[in-house]
mmCIF file of N, CA and C in Angstrom:
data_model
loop_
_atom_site.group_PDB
_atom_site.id
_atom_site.type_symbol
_atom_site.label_atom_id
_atom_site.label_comp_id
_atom_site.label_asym_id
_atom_site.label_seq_id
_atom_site.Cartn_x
_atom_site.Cartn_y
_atom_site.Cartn_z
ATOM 1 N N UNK A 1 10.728 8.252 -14.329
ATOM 2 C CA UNK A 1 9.325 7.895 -14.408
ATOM 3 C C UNK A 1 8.874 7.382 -13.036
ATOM 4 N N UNK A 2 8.101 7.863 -12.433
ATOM 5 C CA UNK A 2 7.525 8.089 -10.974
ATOM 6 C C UNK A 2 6.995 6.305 -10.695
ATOM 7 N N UNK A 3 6.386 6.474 -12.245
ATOM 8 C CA UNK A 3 5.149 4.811 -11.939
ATOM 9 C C UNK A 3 6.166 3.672 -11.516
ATOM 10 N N UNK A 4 7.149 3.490 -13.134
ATOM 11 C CA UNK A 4 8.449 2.324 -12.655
ATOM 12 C C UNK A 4 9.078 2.170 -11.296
ATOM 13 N N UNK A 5 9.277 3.590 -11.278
ATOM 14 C CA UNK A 5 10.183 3.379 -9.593
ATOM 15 C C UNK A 5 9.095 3.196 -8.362
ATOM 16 N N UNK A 6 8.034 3.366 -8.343
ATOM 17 C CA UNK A 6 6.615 2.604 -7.287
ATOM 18 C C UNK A 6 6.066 1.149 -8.109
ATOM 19 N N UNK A 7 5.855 0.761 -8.959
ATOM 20 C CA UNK A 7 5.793 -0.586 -9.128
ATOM 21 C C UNK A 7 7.021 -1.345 -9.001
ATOM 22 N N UNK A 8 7.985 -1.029 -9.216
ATOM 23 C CA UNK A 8 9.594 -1.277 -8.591
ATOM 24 C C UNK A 8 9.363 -1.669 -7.089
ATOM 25 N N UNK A 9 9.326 -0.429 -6.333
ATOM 26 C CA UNK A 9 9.291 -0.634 -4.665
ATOM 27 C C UNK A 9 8.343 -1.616 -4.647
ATOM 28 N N UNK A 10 6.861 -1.543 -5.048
ATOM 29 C CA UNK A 10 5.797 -2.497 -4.883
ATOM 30 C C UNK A 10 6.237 -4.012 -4.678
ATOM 31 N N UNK A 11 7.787 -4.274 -5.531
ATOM 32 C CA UNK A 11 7.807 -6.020 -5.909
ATOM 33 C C UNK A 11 9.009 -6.111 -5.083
ATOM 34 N N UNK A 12 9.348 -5.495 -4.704
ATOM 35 C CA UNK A 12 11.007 -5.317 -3.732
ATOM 36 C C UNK A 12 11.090 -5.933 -2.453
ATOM 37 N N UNK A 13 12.113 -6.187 -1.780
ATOM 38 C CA UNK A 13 12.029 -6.851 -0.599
ATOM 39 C C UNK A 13 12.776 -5.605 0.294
ATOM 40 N N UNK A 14 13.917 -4.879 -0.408
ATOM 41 C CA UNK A 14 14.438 -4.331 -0.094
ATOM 42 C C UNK A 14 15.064 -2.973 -1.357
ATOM 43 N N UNK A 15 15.174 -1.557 -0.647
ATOM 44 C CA UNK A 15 15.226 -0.670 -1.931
ATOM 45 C C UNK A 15 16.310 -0.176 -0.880
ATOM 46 N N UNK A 16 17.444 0.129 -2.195
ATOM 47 C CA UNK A 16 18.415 1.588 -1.614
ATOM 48 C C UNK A 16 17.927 2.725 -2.422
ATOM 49 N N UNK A 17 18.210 3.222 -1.605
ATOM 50 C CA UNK A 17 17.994 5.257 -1.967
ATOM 51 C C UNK A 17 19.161 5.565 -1.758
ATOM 52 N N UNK A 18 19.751 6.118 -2.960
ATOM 53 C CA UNK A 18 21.186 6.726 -3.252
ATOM 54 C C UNK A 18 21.172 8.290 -3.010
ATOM 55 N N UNK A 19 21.688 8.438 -2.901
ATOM 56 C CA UNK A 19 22.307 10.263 -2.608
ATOM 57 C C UNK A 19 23.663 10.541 -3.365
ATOM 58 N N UNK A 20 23.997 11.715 -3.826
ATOM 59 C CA UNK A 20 25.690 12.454 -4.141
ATOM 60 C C UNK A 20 25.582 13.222 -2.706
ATOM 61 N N UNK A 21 27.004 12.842 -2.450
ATOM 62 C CA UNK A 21 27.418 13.879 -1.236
ATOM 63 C C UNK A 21 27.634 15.191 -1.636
ATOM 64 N N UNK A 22 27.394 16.010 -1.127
ATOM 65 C CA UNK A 22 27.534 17.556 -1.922
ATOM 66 C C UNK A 22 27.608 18.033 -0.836
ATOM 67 N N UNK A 23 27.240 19.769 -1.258
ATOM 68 C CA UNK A 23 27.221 20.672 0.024
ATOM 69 C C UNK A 23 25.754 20.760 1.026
ATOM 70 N N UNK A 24 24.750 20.281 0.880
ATOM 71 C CA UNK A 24 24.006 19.798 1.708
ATOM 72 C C UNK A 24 23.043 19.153 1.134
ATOM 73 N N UNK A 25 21.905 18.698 2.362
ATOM 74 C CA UNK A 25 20.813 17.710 1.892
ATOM 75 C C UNK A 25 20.183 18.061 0.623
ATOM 76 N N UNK A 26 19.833 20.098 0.760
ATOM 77 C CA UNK A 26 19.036 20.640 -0.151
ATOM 78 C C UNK A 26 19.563 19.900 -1.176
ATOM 79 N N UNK A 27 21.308 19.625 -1.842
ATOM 80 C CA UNK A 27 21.616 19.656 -2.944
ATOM 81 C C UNK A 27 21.182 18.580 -3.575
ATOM 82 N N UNK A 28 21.324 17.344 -2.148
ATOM 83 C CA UNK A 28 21.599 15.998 -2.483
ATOM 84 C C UNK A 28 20.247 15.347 -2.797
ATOM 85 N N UNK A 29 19.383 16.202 -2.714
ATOM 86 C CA UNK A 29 18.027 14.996 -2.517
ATOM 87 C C UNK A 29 17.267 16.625 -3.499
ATOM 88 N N UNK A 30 16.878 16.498 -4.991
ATOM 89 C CA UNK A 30 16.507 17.806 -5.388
ATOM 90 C C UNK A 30 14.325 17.542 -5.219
ATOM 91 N N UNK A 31 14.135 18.664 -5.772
ATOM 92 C CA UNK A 31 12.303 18.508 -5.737
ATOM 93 C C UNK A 31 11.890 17.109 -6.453
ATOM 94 N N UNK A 32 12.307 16.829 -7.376
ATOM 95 C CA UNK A 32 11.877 15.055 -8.335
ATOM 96 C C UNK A 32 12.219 14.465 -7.061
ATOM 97 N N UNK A 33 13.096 14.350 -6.227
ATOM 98 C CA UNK A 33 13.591 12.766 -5.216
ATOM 99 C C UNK A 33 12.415 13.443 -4.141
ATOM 100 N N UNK A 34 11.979 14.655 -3.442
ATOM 101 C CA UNK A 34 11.617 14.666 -2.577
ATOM 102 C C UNK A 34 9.927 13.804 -2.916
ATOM 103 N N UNK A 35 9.497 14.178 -3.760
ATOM 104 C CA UNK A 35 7.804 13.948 -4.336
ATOM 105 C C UNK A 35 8.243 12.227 -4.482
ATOM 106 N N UNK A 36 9.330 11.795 -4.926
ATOM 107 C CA UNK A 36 9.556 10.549 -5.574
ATOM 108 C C UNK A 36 9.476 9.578 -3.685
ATOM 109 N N UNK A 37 10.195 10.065 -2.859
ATOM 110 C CA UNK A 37 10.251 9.545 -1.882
ATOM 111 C C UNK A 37 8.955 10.177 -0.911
ATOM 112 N N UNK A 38 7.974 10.850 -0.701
ATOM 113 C CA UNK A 38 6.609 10.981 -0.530
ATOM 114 C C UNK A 38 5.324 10.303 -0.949
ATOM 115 N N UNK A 39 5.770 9.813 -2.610
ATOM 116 C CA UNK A 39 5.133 8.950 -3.298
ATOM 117 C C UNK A 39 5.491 7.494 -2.903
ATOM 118 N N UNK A 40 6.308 6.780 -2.125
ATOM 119 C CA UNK A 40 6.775 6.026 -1.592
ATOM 120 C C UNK A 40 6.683 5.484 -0.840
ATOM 121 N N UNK A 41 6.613 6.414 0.249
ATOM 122 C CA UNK A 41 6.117 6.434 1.681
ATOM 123 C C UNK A 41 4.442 6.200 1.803
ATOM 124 N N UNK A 42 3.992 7.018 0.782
ATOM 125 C CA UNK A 42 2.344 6.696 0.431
ATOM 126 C C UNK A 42 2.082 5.527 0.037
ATOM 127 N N UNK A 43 3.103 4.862 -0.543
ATOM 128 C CA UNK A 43 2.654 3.539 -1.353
ATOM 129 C C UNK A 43 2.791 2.573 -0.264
ATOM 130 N N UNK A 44 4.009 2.989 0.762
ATOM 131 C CA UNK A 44 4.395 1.919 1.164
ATOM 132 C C UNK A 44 5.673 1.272 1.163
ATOM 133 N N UNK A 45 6.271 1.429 1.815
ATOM 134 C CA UNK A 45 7.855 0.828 1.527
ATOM 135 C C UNK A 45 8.315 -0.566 2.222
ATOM 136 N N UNK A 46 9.071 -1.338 1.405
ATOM 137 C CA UNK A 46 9.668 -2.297 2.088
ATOM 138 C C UNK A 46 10.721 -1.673 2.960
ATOM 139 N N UNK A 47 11.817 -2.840 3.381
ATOM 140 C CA UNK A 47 12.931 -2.008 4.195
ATOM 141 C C UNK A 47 13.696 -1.227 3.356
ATOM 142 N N UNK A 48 14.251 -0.280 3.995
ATOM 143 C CA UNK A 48 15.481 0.491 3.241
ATOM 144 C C UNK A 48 17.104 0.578 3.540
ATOM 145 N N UNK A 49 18.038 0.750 2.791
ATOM 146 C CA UNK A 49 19.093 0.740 2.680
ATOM 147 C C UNK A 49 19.805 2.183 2.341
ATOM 148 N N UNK A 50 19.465 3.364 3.135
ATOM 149 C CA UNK A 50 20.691 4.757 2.538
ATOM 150 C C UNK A 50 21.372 4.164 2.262
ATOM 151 N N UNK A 51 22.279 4.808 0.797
ATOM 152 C CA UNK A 51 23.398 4.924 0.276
ATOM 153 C C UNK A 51 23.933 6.347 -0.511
ATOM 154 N N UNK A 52 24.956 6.674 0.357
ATOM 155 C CA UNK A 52 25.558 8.709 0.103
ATOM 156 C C UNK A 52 26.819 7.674 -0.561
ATOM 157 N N UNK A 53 27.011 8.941 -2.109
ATOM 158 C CA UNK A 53 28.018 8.379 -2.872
ATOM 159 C C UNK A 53 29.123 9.586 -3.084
ATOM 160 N N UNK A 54 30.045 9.320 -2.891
ATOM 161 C CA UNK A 54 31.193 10.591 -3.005
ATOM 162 C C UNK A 54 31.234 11.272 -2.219
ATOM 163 N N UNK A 55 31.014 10.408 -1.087
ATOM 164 C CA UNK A 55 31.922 11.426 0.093
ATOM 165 C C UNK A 55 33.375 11.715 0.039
ATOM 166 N N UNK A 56 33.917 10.658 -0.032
ATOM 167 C CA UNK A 56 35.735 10.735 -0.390
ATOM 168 C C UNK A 56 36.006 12.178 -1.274
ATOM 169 N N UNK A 57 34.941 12.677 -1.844
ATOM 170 C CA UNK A 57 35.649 14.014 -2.780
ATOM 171 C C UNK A 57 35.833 15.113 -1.727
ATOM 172 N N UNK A 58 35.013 14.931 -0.531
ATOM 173 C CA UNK A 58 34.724 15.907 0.182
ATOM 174 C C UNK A 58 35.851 16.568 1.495
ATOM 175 N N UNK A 59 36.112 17.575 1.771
ATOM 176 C CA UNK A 59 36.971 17.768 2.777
ATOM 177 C C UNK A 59 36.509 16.645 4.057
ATOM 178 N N UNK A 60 37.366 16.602 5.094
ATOM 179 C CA UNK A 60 37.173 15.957 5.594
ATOM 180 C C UNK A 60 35.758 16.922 7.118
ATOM 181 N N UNK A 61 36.290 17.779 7.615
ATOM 182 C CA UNK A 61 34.891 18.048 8.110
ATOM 183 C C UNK A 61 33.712 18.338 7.302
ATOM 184 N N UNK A 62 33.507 18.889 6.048
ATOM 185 C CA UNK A 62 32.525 18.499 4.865
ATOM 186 C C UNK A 62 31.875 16.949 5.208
ATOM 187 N N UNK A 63 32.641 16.329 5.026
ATOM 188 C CA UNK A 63 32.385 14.840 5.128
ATOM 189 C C UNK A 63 31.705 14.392 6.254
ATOM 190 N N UNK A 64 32.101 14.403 7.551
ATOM 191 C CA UNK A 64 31.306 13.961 8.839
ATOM 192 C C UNK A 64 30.200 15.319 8.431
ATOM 193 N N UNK A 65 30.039 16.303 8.388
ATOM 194 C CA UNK A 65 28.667 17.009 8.861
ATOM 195 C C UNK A 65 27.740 16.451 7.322
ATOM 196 N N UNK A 66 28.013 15.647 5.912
ATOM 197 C CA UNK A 66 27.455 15.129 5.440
ATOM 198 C C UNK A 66 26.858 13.710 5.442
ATOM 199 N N UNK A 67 28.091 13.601 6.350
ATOM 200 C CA UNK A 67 27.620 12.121 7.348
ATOM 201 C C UNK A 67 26.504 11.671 8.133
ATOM 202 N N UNK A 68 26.512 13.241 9.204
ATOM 203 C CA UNK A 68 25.436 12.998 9.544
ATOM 204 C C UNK A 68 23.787 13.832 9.031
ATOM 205 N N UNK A 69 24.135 14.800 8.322
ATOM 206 C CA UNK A 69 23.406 14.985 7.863
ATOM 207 C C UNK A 69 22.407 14.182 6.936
ATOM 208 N N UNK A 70 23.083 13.046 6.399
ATOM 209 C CA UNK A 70 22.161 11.959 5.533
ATOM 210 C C UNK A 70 21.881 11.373 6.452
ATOM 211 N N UNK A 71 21.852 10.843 7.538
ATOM 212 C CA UNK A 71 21.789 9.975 8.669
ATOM 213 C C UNK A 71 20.722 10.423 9.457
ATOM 214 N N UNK A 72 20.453 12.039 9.605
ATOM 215 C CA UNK A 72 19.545 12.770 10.012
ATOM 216 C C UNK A 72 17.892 12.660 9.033
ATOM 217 N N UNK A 73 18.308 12.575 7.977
ATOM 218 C CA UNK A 73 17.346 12.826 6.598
ATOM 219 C C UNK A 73 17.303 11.261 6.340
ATOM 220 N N UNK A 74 17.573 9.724 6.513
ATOM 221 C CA UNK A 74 17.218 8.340 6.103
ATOM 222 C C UNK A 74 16.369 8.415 7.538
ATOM 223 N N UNK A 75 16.791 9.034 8.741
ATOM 224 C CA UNK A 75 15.936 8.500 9.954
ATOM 225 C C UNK A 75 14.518 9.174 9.929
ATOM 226 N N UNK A 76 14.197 10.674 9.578
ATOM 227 C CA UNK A 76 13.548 11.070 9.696
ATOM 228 C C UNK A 76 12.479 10.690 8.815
ATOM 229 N N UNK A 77 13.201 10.434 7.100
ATOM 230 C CA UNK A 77 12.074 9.594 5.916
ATOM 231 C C UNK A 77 11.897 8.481 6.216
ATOM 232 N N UNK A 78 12.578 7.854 6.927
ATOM 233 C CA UNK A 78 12.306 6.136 6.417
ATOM 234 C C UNK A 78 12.523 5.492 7.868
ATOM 235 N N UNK A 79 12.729 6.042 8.639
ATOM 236 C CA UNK A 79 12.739 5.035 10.031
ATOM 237 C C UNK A 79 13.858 5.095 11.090
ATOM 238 N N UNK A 80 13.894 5.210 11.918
ATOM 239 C CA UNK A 80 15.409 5.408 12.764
ATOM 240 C C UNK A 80 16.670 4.029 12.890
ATOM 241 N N UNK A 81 15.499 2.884 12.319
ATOM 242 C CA UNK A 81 16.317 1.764 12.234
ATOM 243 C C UNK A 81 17.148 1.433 10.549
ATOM 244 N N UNK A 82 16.943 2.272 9.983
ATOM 245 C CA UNK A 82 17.489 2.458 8.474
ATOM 246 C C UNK A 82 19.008 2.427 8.660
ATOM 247 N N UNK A 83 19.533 1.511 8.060
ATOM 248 C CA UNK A 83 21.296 1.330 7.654
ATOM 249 C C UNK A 83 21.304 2.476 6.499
ATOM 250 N N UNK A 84 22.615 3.300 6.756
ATOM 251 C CA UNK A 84 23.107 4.330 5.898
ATOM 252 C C UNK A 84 24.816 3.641 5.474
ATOM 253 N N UNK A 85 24.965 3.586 4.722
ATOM 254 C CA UNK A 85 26.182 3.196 4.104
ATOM 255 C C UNK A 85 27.078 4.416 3.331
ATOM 256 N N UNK A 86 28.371 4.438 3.224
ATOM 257 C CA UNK A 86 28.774 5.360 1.944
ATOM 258 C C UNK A 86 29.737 3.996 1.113
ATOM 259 N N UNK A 87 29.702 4.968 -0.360
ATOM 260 C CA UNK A 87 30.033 4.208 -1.011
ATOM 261 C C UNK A 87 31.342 5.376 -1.878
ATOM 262 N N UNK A 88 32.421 5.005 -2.044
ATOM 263 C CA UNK A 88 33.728 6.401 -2.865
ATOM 264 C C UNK A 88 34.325 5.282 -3.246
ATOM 265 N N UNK A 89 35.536 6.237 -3.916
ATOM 266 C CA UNK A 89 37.022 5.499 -4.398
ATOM 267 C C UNK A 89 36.741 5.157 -5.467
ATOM 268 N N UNK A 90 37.841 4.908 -6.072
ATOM 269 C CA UNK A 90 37.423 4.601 -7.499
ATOM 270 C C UNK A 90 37.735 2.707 -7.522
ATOM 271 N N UNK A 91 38.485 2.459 -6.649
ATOM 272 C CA UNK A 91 38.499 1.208 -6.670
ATOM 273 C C UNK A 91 39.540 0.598 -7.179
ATOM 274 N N UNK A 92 40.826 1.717 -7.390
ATOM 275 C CA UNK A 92 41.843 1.299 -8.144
ATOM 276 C C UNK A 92 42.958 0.667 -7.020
ATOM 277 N N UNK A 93 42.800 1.085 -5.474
ATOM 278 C CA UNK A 93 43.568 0.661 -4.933
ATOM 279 C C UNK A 93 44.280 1.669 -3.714
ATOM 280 N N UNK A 94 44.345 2.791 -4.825
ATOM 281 C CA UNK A 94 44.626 4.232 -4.696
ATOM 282 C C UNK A 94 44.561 4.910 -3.130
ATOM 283 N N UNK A 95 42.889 4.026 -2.556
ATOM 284 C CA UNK A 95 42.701 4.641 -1.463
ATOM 285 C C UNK A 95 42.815 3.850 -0.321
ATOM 286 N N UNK A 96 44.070 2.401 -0.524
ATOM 287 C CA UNK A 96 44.296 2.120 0.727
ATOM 288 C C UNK A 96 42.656 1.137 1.139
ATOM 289 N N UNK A 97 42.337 0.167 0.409
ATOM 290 C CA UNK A 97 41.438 -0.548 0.653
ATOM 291 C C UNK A 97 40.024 -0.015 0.937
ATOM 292 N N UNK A 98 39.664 1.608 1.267
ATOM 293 C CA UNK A 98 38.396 1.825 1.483
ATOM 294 C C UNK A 98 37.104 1.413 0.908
ATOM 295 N N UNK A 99 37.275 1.220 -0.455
ATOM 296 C CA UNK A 99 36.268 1.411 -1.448
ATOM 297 C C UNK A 99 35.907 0.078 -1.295
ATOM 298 N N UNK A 100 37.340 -0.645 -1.387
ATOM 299 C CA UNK A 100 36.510 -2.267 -0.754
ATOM 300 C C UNK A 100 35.918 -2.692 0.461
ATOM 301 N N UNK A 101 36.337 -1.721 1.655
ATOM 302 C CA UNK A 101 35.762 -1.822 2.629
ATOM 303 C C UNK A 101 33.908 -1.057 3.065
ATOM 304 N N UNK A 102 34.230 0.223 1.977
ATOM 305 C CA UNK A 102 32.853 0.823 1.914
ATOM 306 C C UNK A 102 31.518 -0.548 1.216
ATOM 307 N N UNK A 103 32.027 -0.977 -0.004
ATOM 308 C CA UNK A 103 31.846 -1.982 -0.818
ATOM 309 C C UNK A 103 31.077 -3.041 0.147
ATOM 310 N N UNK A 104 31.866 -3.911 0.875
ATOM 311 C CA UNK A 104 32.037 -4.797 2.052
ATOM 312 C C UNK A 104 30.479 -4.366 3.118
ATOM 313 N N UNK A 105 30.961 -3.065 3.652
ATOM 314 C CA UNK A 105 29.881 -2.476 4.544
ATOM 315 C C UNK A 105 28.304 -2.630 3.487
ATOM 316 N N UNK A 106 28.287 -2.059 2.546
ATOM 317 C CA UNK A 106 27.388 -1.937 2.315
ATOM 318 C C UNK A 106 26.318 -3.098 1.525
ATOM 319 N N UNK A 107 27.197 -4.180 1.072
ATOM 320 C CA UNK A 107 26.712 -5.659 0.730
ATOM 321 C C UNK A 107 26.150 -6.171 2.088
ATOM 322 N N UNK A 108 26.585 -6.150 3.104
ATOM 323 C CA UNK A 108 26.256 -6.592 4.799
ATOM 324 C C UNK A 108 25.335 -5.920 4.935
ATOM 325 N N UNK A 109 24.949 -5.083 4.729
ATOM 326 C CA UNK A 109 23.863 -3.880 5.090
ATOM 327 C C UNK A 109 22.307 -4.512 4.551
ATOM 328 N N UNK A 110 22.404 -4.590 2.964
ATOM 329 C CA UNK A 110 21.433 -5.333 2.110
ATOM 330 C C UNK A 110 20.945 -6.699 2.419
ATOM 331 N N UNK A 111 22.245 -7.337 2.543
ATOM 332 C CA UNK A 111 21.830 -8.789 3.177
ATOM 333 C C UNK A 111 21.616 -8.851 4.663
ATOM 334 N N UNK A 112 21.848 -8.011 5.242
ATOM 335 C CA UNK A 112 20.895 -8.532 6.656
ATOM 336 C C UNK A 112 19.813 -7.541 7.390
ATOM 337 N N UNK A 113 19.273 -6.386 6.142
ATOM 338 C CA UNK A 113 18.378 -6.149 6.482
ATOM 339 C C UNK A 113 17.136 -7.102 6.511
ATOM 340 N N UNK A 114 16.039 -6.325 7.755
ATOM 341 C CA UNK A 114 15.016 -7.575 7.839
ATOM 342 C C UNK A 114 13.742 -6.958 7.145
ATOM 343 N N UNK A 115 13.484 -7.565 6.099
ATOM 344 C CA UNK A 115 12.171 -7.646 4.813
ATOM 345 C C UNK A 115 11.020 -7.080 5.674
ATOM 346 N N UNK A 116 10.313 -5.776 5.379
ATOM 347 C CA UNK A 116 9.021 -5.753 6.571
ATOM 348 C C UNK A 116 8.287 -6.296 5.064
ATOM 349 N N UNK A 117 7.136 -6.729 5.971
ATOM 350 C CA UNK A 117 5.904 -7.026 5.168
ATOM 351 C C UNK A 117 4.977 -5.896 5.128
ATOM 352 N N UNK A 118 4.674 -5.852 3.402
ATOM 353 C CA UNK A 118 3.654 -4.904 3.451
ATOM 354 C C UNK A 118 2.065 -5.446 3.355
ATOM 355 N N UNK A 119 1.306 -4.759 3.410
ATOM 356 C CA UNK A 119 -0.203 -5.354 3.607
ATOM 357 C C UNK A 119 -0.417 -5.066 2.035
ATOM 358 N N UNK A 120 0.085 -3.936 1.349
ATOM 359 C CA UNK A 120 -0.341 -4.052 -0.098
ATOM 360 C C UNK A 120 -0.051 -5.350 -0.855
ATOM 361 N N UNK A 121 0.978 -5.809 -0.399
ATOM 362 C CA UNK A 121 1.208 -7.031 -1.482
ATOM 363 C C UNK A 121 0.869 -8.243 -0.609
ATOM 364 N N UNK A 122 0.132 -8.290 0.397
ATOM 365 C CA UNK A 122 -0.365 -9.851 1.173
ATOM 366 C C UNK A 122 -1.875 -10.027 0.573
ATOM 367 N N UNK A 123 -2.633 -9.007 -0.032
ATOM 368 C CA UNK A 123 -3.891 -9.403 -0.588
ATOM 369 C C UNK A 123 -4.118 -9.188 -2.214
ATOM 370 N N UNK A 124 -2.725 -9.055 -2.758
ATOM 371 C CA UNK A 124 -3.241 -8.241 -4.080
ATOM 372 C C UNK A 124 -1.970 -9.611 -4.988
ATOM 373 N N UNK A 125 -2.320 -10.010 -6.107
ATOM 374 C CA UNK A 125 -0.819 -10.473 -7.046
ATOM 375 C C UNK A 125 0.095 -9.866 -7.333
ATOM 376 N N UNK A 126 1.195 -10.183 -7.432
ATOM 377 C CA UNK A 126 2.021 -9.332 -7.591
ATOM 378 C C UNK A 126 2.553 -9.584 -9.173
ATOM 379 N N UNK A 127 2.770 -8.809 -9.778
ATOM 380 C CA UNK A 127 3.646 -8.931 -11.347
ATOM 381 C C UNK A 127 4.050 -7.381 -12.077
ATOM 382 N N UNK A 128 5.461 -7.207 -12.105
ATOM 383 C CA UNK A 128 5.830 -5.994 -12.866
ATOM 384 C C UNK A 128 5.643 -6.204 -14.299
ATOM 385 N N UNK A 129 5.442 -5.423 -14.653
ATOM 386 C CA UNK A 129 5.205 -6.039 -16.505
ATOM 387 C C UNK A 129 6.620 -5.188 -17.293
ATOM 388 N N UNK A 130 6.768 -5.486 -18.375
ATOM 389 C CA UNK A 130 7.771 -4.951 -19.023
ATOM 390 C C UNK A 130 7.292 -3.943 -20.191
ATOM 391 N N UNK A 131 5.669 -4.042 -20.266
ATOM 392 C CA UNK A 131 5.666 -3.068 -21.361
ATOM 393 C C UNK A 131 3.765 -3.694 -21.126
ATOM 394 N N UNK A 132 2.575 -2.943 -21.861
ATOM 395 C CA UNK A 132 1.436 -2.979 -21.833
ATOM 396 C C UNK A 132 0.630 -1.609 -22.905
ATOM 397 N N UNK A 133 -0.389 -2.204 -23.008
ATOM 398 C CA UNK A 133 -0.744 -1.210 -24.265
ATOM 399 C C UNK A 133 -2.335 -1.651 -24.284
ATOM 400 N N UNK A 134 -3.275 -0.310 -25.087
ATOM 401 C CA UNK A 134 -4.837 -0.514 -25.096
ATOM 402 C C UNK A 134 -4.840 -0.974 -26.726
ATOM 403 N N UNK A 135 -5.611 -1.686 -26.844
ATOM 404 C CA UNK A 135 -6.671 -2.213 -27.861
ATOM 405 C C UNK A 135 -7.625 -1.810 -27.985
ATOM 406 N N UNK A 136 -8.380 -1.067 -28.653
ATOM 407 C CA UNK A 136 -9.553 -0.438 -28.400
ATOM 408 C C UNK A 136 -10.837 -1.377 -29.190
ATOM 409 N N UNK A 137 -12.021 -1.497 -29.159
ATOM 410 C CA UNK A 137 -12.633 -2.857 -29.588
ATOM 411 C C UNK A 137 -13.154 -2.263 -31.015
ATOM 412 N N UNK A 138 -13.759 -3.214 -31.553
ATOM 413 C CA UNK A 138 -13.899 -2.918 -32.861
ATOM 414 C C UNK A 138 -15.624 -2.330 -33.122
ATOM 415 N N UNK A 139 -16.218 -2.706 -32.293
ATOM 416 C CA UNK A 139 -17.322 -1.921 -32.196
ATOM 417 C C UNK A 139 -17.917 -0.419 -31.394
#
């Protein structure tokens, strides 16, 4: 639902945009994310946080040219100063600490991005609602 995820961004300080690593951007970002992140950009965005998930499935040159390929596609949507993170592993251990280290990277990422201010929410109240409905009057 287009509205939730823009009254969402609207109250946010900070939003990640997730990705699956696949065989390219086309795959990773389909027509719903492209309109969803256009609608966004129109509204207005706080800071952002890329996050590509399952790279670890990927060969390893697969992997760097998906590397930078998301890195190419967060700078060009959202800003050249945008943190891109990946996030794999299952977390069992399996992979030799990565997943905690991907984990690690990407908590640092969130917390020290810097909050831009938007002008939509410096003159307007802010409140997400959880649900709303018409009454229609009795006359």
């Amino acid at each position: 639902d287009y509205s939730r995820c823009l009254d969402a961004a609207k109250m946010s300080d900070v939003v990640v945009v997730c990705v699956a690593a696949s065989d390219g951007m086309e795959e990773a970002v389909d027509a719903d994310g492209h309109a969803l992140v256009a609608s966004l950009r129109a509204q207005g965005l706080p800071a952002v946080v890329g996050l590509v998930q399952g790279l670890d499935a990927l060969p390893a040159k697969r992997k760097a040219d998906m590397r930078k390929a998301t890195a190419r596609y967060f700078s060009s949507e959202f800003g050249a100063d945008t943190k891109v993170c990946s996030l794999g592993g299952s977390g069992d251990g399996g992979d030799g600490g990565a997943a905690a280290a991907d984990a690690g990277a990407f908590l640092r990422a969130v917390v020290n991005v810097r909050p831009r201010p938007l002008s939509y929410g410096q003159h307007r109240a802010q409140m997400l609602a959880h649900g709303s409905g018409f009454v229609p009057s009795a006359d």
